[in-house]
Each structure stands twice: as structure tokens, then as C-alpha cells.
PDB file of C-alpha atoms in Angstrom:
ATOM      1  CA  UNK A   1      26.072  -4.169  79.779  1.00  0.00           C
ATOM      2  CA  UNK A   2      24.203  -7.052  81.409  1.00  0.00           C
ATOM      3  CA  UNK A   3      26.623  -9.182  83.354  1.00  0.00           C
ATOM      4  CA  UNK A   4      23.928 -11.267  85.609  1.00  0.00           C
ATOM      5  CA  UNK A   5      26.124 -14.787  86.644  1.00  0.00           C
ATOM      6  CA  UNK A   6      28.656 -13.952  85.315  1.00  0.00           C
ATOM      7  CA  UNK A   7      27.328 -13.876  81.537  1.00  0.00           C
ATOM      8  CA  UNK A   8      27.994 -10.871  79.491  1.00  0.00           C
ATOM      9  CA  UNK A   9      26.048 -10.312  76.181  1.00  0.00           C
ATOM     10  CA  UNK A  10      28.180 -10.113  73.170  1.00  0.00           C
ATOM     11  CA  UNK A  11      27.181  -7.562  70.170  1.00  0.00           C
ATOM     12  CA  UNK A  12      28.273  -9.874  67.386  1.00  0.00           C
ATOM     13  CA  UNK A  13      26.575  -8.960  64.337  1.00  0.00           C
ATOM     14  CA  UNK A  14      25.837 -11.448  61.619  1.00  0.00           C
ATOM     15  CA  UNK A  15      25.534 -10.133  58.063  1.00  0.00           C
ATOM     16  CA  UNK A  16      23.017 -12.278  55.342  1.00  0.00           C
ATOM     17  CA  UNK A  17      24.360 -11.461  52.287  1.00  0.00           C
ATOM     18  CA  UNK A  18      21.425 -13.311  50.375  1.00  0.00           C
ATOM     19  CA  UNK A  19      18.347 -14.816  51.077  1.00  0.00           C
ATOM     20  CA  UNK A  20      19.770 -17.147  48.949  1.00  0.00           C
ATOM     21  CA  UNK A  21      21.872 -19.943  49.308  1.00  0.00           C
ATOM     22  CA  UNK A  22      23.708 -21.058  46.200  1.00  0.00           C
ATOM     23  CA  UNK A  23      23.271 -24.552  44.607  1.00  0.00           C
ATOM     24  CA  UNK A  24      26.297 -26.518  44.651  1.00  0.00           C
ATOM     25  CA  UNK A  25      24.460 -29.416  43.042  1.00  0.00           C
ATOM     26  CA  UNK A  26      24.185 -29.781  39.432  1.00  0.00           C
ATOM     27  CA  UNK A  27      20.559 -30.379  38.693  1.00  0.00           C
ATOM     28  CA  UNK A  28      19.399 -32.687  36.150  1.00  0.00           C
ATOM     29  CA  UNK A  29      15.752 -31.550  34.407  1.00  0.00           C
ATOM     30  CA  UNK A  30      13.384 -34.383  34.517  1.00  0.00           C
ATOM     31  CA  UNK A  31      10.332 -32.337  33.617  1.00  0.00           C
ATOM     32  CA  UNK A  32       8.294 -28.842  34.183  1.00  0.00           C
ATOM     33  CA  UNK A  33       8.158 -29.857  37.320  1.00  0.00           C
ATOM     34  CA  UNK A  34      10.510 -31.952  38.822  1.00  0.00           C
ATOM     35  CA  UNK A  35      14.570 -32.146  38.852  1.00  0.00           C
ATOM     36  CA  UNK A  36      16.728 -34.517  40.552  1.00  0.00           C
ATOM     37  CA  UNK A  37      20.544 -33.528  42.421  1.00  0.00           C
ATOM     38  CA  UNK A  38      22.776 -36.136  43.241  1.00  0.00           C
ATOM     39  CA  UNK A  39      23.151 -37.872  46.617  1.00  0.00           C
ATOM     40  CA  UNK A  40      20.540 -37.400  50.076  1.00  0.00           C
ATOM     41  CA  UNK A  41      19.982 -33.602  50.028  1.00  0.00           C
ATOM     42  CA  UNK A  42      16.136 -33.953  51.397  1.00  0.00           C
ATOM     43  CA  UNK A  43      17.451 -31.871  53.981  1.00  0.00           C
ATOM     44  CA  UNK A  44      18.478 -29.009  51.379  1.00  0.00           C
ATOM     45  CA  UNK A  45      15.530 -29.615  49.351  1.00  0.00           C
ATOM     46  CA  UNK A  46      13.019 -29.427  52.389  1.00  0.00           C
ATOM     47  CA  UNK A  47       9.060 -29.083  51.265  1.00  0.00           C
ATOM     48  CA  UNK A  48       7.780 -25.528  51.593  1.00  0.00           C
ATOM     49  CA  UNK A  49      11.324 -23.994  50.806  1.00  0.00           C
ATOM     50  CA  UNK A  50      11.416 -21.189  48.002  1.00  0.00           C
ATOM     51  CA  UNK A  51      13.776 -21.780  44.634  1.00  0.00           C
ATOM     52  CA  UNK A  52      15.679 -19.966  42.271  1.00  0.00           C
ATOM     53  CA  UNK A  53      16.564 -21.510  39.365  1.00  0.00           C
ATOM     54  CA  UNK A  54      18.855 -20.782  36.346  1.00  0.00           C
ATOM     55  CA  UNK A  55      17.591 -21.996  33.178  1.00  0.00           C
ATOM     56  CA  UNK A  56      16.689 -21.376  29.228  1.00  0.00           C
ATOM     57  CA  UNK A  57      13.713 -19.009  30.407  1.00  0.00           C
ATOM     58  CA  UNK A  58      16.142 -17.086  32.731  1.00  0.00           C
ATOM     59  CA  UNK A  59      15.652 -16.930  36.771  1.00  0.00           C
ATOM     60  CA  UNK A  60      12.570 -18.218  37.861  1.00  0.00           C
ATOM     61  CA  UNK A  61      10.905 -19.170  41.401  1.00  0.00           C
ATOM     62  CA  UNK A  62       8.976 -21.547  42.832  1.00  0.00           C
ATOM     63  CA  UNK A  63       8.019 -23.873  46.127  1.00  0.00           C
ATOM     64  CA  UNK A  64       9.034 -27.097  46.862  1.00  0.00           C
ATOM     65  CA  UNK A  65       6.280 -29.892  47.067  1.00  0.00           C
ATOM     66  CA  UNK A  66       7.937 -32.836  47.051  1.00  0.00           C
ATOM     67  CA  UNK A  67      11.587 -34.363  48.062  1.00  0.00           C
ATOM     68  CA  UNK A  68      12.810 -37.810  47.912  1.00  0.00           C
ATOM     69  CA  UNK A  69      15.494 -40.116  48.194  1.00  0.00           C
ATOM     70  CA  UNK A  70      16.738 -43.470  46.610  1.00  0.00           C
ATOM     71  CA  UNK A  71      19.590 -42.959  44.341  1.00  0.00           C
ATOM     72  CA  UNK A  72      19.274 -39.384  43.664  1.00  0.00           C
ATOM     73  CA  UNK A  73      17.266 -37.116  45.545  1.00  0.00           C
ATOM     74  CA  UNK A  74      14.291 -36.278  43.266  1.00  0.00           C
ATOM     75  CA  UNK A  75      12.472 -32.745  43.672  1.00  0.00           C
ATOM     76  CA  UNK A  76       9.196 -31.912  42.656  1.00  0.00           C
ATOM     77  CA  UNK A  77       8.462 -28.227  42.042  1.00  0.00           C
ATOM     78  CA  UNK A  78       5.382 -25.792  42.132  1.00  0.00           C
ATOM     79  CA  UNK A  79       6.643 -23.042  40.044  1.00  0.00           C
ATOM     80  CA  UNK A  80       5.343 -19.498  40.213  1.00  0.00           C
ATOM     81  CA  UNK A  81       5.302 -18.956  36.946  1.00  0.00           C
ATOM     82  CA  UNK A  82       7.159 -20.954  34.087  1.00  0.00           C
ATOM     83  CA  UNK A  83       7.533 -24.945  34.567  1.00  0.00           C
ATOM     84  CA  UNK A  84      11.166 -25.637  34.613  1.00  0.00           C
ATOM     85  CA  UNK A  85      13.124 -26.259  30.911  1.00  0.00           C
ATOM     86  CA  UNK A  86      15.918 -28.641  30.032  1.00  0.00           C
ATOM     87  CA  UNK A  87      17.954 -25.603  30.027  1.00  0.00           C
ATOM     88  CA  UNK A  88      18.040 -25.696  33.491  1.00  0.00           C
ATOM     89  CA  UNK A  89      21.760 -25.347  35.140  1.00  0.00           C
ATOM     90  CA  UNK A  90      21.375 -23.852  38.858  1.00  0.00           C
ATOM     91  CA  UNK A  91      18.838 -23.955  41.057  1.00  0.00           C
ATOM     92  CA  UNK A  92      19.711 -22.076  44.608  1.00  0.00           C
ATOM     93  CA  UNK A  93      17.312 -22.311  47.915  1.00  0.00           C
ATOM     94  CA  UNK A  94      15.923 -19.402  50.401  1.00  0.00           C
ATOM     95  CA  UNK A  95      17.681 -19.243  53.751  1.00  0.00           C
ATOM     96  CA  UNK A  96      14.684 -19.651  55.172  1.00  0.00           C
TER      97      UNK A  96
END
């Protein structure tokens, strides 16, 4: 127990149950590459975070490159493996 100055340490343990964080925003499919969400969520879609998205191909991943704002926030996409489809229905973010 450390108690210096009158702090004590508390053993609170925080449980991650994902490394994902689910998409509450319904994403519209622009192309293989980009999507758009509605409202400012630049701070959701932040460059360099992972993806998961939902879509005709099943789940697939990729890295944000782009995020911008004017009437819709509009998200460009590097994806690991296959571009985006119109299919798409879900796309969730890494916690980190």
C-alpha cells in the first residue's frame, strides 16, 4: 500500500472487451476507397486509425488516410486487401 500525502493507489481494473469500437454511424459507400458518415466525426475517423468494415465481401481492414468535414464527414481508406463495395453497412474503429 503506498499512502505518501495522503494518496493511496487504487487497484481498479479496467477490462477492453474489443480492440474495437463499434460504428454507430451508418456509412454511405462512395467508392473502393472512400465512405462518408454523417455529421463532424474527424475526431472518430482520425488518419492512421485501423477499420473494420462490414460489407458484400465480408469483414475487411484497412487504415485511414484521409478525413474531412463539410456536410458529411468524408473518409478516405487504404484497405489491406479488398477496396470497399456498395454492400458496405458497418464500419467499426481500433481503440487505439
Amino acid at each position: 500500500r503506498w499512502d505518501k500525502d495522503n494518496v493511496i493507489g487504487v487497484q481498479n481494473l479496467v477490462v477492453q472487451e474489443s480492440e474495437w469500437i463499434s460504428g454507430s454511424a451508418n456509412p454511405t459507400y462512395v467508392s473502393g476507397t472512400q465512405f462518408t458518415v454523417p455529421n463532424d466525426q474527424t475526431t472518430t475517423f482520425q488518419v492512421g486509425r485501423r477499420i473494420k468494415t462490414t460489407q458484400t465481401s465480408g469483414t475487411e481492414y484497412g487504415t485511414i488516410v484521409n478525413s474531412a468535414f463539410t456536410t458529411l464527414t468524408t473518409v478516405d481508406v487504404e484497405m489491406d486487401s479488398t477496396n470497399l463495395d456498395s454492400g458496405l453497412s458497418n464500419v467499426d474503429v481500433s481503440v487505439l
